[in-house]
Coordinates of C-alpha atoms and ligand atoms in Angstrom, one line a residue:
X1 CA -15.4 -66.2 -44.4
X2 CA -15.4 -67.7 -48.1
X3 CA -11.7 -68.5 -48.9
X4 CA -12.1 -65.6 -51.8
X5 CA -12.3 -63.0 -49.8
X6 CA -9.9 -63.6 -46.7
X7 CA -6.8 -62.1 -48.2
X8 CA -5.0 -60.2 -46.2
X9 CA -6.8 -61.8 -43.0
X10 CA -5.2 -63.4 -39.6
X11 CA -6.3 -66.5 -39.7
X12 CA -8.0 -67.9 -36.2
X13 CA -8.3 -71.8 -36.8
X14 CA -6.2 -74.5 -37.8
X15 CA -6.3 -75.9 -41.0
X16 CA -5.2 -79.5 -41.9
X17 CA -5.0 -81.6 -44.6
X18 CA -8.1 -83.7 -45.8
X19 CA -5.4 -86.8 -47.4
X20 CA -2.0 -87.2 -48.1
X21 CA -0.7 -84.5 -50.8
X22 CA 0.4 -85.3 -53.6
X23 CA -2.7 -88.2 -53.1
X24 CA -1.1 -90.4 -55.6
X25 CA 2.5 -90.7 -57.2
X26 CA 2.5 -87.2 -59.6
X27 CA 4.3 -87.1 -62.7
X28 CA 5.9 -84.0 -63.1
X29 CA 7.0 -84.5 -66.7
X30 CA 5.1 -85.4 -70.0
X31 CA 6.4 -88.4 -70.9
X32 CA 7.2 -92.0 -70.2
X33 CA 6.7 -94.0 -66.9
X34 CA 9.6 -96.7 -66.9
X35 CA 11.4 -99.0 -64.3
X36 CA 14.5 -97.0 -64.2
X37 CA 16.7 -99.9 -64.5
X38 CA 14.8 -101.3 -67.8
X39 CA 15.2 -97.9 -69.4
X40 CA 18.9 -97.8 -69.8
X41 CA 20.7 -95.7 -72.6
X42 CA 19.7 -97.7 -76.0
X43 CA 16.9 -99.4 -75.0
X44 CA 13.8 -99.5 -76.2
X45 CA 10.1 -100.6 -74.3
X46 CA 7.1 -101.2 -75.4
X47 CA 4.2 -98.6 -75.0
X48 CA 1.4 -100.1 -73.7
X49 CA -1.1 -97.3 -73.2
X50 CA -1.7 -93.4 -72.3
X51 CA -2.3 -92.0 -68.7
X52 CA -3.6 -88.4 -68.9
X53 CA -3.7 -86.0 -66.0
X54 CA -7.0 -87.2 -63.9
X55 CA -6.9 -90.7 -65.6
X56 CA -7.7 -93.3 -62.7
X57 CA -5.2 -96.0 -63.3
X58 CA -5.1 -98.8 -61.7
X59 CA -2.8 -101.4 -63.5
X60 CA 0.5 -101.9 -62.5
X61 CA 3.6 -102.0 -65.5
X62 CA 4.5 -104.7 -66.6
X63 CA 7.8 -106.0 -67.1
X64 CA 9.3 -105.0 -70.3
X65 CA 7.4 -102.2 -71.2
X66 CA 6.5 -98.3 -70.5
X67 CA 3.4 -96.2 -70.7
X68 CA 3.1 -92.7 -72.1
X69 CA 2.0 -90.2 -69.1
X70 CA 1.2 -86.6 -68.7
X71 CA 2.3 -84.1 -66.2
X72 CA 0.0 -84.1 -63.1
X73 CA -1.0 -88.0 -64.0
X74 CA -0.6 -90.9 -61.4
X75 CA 2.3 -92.7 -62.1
X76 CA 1.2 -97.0 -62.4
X77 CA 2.4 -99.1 -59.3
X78 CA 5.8 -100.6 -60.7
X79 CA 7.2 -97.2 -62.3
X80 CA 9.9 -95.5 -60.5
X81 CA 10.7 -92.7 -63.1
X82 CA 9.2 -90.9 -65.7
X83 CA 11.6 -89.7 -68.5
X84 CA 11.1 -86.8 -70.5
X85 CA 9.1 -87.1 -73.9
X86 CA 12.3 -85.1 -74.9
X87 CA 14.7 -87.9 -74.2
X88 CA 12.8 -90.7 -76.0
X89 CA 11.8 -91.6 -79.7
X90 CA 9.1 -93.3 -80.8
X91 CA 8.6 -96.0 -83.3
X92 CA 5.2 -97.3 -83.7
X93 CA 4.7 -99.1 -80.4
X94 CA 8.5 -98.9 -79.5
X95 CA 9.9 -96.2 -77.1
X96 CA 13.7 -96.2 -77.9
X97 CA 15.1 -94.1 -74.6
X98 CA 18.5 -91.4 -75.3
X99 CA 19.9 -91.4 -71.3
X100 CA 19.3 -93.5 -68.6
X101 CA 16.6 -93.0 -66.0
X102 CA 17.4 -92.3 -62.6
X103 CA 14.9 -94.0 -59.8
X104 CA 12.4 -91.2 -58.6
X105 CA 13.0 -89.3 -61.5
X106 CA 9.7 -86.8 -62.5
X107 CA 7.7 -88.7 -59.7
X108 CA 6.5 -86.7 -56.8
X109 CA 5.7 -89.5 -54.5
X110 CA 2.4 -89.8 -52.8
X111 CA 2.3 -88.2 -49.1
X112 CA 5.6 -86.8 -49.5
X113 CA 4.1 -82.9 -50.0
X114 CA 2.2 -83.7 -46.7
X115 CA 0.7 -86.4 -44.6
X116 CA -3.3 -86.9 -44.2
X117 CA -4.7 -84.8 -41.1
X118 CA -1.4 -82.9 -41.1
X119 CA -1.8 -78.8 -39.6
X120 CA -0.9 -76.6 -42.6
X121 CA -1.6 -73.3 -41.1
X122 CA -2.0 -71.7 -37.9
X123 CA -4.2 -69.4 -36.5
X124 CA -2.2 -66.3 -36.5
X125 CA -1.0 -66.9 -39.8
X126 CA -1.5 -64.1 -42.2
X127 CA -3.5 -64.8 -45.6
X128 CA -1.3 -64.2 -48.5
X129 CA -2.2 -65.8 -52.3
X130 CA -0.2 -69.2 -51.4
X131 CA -1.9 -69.6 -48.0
X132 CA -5.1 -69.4 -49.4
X133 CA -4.1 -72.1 -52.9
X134 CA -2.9 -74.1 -49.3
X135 CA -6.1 -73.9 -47.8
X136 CA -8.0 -74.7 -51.0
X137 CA -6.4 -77.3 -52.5
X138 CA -7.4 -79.2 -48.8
X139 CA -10.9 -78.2 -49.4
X140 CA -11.2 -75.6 -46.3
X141 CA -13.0 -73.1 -48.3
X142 CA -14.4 -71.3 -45.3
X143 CA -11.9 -70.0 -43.2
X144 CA -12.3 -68.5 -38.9
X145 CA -10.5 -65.1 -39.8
X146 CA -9.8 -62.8 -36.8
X147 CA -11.6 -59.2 -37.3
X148 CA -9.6 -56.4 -38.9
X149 CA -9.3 -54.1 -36.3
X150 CA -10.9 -51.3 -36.5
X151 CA -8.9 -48.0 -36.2
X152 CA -10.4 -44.7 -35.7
X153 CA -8.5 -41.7 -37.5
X154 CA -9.3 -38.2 -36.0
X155 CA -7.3 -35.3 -37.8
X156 CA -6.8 -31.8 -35.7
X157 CA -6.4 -28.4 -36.7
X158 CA -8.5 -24.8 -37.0
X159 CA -7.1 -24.8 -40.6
X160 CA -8.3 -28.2 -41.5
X161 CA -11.2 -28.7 -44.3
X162 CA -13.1 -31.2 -45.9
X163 CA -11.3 -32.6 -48.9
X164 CA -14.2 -31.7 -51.0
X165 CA -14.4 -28.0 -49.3
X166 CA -12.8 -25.2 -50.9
X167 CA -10.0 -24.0 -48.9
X168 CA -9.9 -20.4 -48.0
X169 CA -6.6 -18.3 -48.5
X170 CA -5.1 -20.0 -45.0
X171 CA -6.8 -23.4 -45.2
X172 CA -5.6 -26.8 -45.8
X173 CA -7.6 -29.9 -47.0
X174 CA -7.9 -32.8 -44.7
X175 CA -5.2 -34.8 -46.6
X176 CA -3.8 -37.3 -43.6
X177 CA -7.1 -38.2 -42.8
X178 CA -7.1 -40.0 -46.7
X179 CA -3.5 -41.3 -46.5
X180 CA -4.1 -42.6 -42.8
X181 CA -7.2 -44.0 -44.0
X182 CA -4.7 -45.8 -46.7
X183 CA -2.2 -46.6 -44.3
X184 CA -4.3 -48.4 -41.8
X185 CA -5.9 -50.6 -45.0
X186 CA -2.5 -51.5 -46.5
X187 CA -1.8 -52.7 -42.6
X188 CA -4.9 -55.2 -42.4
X189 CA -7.2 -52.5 -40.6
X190 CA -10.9 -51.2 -41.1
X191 CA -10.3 -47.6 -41.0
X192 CA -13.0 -45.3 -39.7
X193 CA -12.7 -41.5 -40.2
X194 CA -14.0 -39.1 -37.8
X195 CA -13.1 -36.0 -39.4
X196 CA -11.3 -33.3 -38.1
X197 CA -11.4 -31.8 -34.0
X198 CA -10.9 -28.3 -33.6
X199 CA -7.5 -27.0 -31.6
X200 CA -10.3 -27.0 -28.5
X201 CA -9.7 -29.4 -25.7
X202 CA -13.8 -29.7 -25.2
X203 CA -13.9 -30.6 -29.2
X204 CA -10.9 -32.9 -29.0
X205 CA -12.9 -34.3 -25.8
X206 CA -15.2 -35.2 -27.3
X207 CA -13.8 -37.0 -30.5
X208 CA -11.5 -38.8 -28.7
X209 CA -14.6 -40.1 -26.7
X210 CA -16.0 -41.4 -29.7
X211 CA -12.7 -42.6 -31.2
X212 CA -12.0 -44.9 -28.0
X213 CA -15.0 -46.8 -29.2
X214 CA -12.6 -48.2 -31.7
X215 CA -10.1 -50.9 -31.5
X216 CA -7.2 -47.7 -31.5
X217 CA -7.8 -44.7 -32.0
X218 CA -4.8 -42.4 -34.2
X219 CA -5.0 -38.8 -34.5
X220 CA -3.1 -36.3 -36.8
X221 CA -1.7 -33.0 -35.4
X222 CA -1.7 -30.8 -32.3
X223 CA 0.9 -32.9 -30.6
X224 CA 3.9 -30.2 -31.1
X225 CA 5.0 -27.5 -28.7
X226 CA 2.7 -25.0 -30.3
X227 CA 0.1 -23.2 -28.3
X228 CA -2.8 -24.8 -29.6
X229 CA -1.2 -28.4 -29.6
X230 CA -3.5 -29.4 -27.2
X231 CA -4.0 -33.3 -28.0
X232 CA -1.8 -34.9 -25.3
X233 CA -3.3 -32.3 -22.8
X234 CA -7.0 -34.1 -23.7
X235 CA -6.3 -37.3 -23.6
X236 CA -4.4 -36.6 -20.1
X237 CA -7.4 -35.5 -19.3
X238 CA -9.6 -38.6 -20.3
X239 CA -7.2 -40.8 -17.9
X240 CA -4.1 -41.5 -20.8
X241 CA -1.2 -43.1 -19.9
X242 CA 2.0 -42.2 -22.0
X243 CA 4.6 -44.9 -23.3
X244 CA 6.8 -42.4 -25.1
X245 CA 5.8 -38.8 -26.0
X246 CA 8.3 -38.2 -27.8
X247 CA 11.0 -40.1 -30.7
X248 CA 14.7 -39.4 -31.5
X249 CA 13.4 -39.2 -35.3
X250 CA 13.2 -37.2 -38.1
X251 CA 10.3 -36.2 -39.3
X252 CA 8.2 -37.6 -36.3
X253 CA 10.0 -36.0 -33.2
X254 CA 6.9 -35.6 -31.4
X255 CA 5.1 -38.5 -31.9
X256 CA 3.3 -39.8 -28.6
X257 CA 1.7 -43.1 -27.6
X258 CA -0.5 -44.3 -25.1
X259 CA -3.2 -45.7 -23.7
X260 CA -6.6 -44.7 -22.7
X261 CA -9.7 -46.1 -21.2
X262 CA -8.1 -49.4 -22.3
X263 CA -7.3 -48.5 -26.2
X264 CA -4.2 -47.8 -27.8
X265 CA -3.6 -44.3 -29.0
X266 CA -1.0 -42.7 -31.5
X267 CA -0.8 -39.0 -31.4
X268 CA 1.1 -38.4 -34.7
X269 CA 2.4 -34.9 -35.5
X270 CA 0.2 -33.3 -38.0
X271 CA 2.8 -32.9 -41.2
X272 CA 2.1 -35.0 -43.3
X273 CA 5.2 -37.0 -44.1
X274 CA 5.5 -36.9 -40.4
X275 CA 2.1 -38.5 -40.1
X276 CA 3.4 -41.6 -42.8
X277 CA 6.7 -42.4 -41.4
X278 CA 5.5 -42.8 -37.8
X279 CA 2.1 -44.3 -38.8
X280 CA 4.9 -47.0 -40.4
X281 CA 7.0 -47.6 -37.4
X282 CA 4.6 -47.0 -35.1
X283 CA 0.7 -48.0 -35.5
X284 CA 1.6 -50.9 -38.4
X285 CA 3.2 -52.9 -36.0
X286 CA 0.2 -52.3 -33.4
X287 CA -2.3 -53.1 -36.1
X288 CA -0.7 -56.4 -36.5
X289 CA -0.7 -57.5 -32.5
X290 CA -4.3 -56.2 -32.6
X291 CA -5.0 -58.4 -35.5
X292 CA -3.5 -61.5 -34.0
X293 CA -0.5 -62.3 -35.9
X294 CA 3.0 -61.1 -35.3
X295 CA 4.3 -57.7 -35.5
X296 CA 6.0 -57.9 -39.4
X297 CA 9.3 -56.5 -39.6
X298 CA 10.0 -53.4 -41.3
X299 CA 10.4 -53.1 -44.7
X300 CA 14.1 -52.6 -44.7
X301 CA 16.6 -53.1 -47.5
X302 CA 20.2 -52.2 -48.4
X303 CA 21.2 -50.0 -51.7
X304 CA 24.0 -47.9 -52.7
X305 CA 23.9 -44.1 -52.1
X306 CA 24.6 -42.3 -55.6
X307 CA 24.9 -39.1 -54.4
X308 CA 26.6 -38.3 -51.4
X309 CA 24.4 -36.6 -48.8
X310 CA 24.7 -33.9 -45.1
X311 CA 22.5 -34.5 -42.5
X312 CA 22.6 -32.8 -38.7
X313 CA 23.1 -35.7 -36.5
X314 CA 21.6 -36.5 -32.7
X315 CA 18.2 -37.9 -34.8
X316 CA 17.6 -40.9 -37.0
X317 CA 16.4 -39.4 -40.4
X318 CA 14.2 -40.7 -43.2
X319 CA 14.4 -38.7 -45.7
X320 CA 11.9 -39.2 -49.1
X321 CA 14.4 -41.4 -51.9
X322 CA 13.7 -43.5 -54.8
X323 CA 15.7 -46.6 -55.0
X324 CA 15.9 -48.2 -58.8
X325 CA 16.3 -52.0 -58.8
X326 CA 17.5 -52.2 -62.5
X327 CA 21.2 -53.0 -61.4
X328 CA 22.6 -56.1 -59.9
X329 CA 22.7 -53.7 -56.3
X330 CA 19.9 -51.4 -55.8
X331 CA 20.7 -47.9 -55.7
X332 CA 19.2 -44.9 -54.1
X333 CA 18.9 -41.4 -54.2
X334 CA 17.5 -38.5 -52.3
X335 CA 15.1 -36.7 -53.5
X336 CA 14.9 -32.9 -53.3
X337 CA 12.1 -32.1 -50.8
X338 CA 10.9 -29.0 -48.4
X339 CA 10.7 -30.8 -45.2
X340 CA 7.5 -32.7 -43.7
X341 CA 5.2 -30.7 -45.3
X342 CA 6.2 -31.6 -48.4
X343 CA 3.7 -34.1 -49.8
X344 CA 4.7 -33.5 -53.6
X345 CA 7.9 -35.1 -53.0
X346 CA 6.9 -37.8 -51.4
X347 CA 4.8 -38.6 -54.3
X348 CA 8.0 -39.3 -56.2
X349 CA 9.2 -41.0 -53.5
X350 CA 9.5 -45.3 -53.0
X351 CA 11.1 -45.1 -50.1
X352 CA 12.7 -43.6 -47.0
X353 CA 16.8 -43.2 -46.2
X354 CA 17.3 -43.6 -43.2
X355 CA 20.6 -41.4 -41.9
X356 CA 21.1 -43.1 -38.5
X357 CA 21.8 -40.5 -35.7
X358 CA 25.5 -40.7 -35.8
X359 CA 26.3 -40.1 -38.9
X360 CA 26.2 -37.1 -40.5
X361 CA 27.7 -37.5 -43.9
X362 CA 27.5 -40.1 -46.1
X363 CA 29.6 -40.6 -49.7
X364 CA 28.4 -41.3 -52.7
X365 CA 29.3 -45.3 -53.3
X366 CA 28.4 -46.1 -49.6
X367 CA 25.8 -48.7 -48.6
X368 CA 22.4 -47.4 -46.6
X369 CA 19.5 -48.2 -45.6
X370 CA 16.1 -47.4 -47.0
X371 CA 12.9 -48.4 -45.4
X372 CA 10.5 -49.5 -48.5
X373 CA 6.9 -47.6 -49.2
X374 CA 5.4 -51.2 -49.1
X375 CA 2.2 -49.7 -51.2
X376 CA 4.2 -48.7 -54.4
X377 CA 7.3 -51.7 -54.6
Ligands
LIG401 P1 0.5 -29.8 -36.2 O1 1.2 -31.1 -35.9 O2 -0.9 -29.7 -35.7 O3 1.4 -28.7 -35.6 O4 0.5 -29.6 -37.8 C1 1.7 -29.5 -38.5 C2 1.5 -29.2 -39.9 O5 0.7 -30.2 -40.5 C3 0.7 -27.9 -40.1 O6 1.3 -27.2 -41.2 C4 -0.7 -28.3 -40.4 O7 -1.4 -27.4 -41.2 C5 -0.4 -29.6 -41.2 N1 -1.6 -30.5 -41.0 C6 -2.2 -30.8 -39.8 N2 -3.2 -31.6 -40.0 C7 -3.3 -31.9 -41.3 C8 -4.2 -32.7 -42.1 N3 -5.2 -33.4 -41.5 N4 -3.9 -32.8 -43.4 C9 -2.9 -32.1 -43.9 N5 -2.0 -31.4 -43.2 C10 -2.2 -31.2 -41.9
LIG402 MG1 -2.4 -28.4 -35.5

């Protein structure tokens, strides 16, 4: 995998440095490179010559005098310092020097960044823009990468239709199918829709079948009390085994995971903001064991509630908010919403409160906890 397209990848090899970094004593500073204890307040020492950035120098200073250098140059053997064009004037040849130099001054010294042959990253490591300057500046411009997983996404529901379908009176477009899709991406998986499975345990069957194909397999829907909630049911049927089939949270109550024929399974209730918050806590974690790395911790930050706020207690709630950063403490605020169905307000939403189970109110001025939509802050 070309180094250009791995972001976002686990990385699945080791990758070491090819010499000593910085590979020569760096200047950090445009300027002059001195003995520190010839370039004392007052003085003044003669410029002997120019080293630009990617100059190969190979003379050592000599006694008495300086050479002008520019930042990312290699300092000569001899300098200890560079001082700051800023702090100098020039005369002709003559560099008069305002403060005294300190040793090491401006001078990254060679090897000191890393040594040669030294392990920079590790497989498992997840390929953000720094890891990937890291692995080119040693020249490992292919990169081992594990596989995304791939993550089948099966929606369920009679009133479910194609986004590009005209709904009838009672119908719905398949919208969790498009924000699972989104989820799974934003998480380092290769989503693969299915489409929808009618509320039929032979049509369920059968999807499932071809979901557990996959790497994991999440579907939307059918996992309530309801009559026609029929998804645990099937994959009971196909030989599931149930970790939790149920949460003590709000939306998401009954959320249920598994595994079958070998595969992980989410079963996530079928509203949609119920579908996002438990695709969060649940499958992201999931997608990162599957991926090779570390499950990441969840987004959460602290912020100040501005408006006070009633909640029934017994279940942890996240409830759609928009926290604004422009003060020195974040702030938050609920947002006005119609339950888990409610996919308007979420669109105005940057984050989710979360009201732990205990507590039922909470005053304006208080400090909370908000779980961050990683996709829009
Ligand atoms: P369920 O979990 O199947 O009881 O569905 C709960 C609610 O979510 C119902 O109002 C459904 O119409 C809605 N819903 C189910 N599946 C989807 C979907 N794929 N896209 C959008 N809404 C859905
Ligand atoms: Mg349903």
């Amino acid at each position: 995998m070309s180094v250009w397209e791995a972001l976002g990848l686990v990385l699945a090899q080791e990758v070491k440095t090819d010499r000593e970094y910085p590979p020569f004593d760096r200047s950090t500073r445009d300027g002059y490179a001195v003995r520190s204890n010839e370039a004392v307040t007052g003085a003044q020492l003669k410029c002997v010559g120019e080293i630009k950035a990617g100059d190969t120098m190979r003379e050592a200073l000599a006694v008495g005098t300086c050479w002008q250098i520019m930042t990312g140059a290699g300092a000569p053997a001899g300098a200890d310092a560079v001082v700051m064009i800023e702090h100098t004037s020039r005369e002709g040849d003559l560099v008069r020097f305002d403060r005294p130099a300190r040793a090491g001054q401006n001078i990254v010294p060679r090897g000191s960044e890393a040594a040669a042959a030294q392990t920079m990253l590790t497989p498992g490591v997840r390929l953000g823009y720094a890891e990937l300057a890291l692995a080119a500046q040693v020249g490992a411009v292919r990169l081992q990468c594990a596989q995304r997983p791939r993550v089948a996404i099966l929606s369920t529901g009679d009133e479910v239709v194609l986004i590009d379908e005209t709904p009838g009176p009672f119908q719905i477009r398949n919208s969790n199918s498009v924000s699972l899709a989104a989820q799974v991406r934003i998480a380092g998986g290769e989503p693969v829709v299915l489409g929808n499975a009618a509320d039929r345990i032979e049509d369920l069957g059968q999807k499932i079948e071809r979901g557990l194909k996959e790497d994991a397999l999440v579907l939307s829907g059918g996992v309530s009390m309801g009559k026609y909630d029929l998804v645990e049911n099937a994959l009971k049927a196909m030989g599931a085994e149930f970790f939790f089939d149920a949460v003590a949270i709000r939306p998401g109550k009954p959320a249920v995971f598994g595994i079958c024929q070998g595969k992980p399974v989410f079963g996530l209730p079928g509203n949609p903001v119920s579908t996002m918050v438990t695709f969060e806590l649940f499958v992201t974690p999931a997608i990162d064991l599957l991926s090779g790395a570390e499950a990441r911790a969840l987004p959460l930050v602290e912020a100040r509630l501005t408006e006070a706020l009633q909640e029934k207690p017994g279940l942890t709630h996240f409830l759609p908010a928009r926290v604004d950063w422009r003060g020195r403490v974040p702030e938050v605020k609920v947002l006005r919403w119609q339950g888990s169905g409610d996919i308007a307000a979420l669109g105005k939403a940057n984050c989710f409160l979360v009201v732990p189970a205990d507590r039922e109110k909470i005053g304006s001025g208080e400090s909370v906890t908000v779980l961050l939509r990683k996709d829009v802050v």
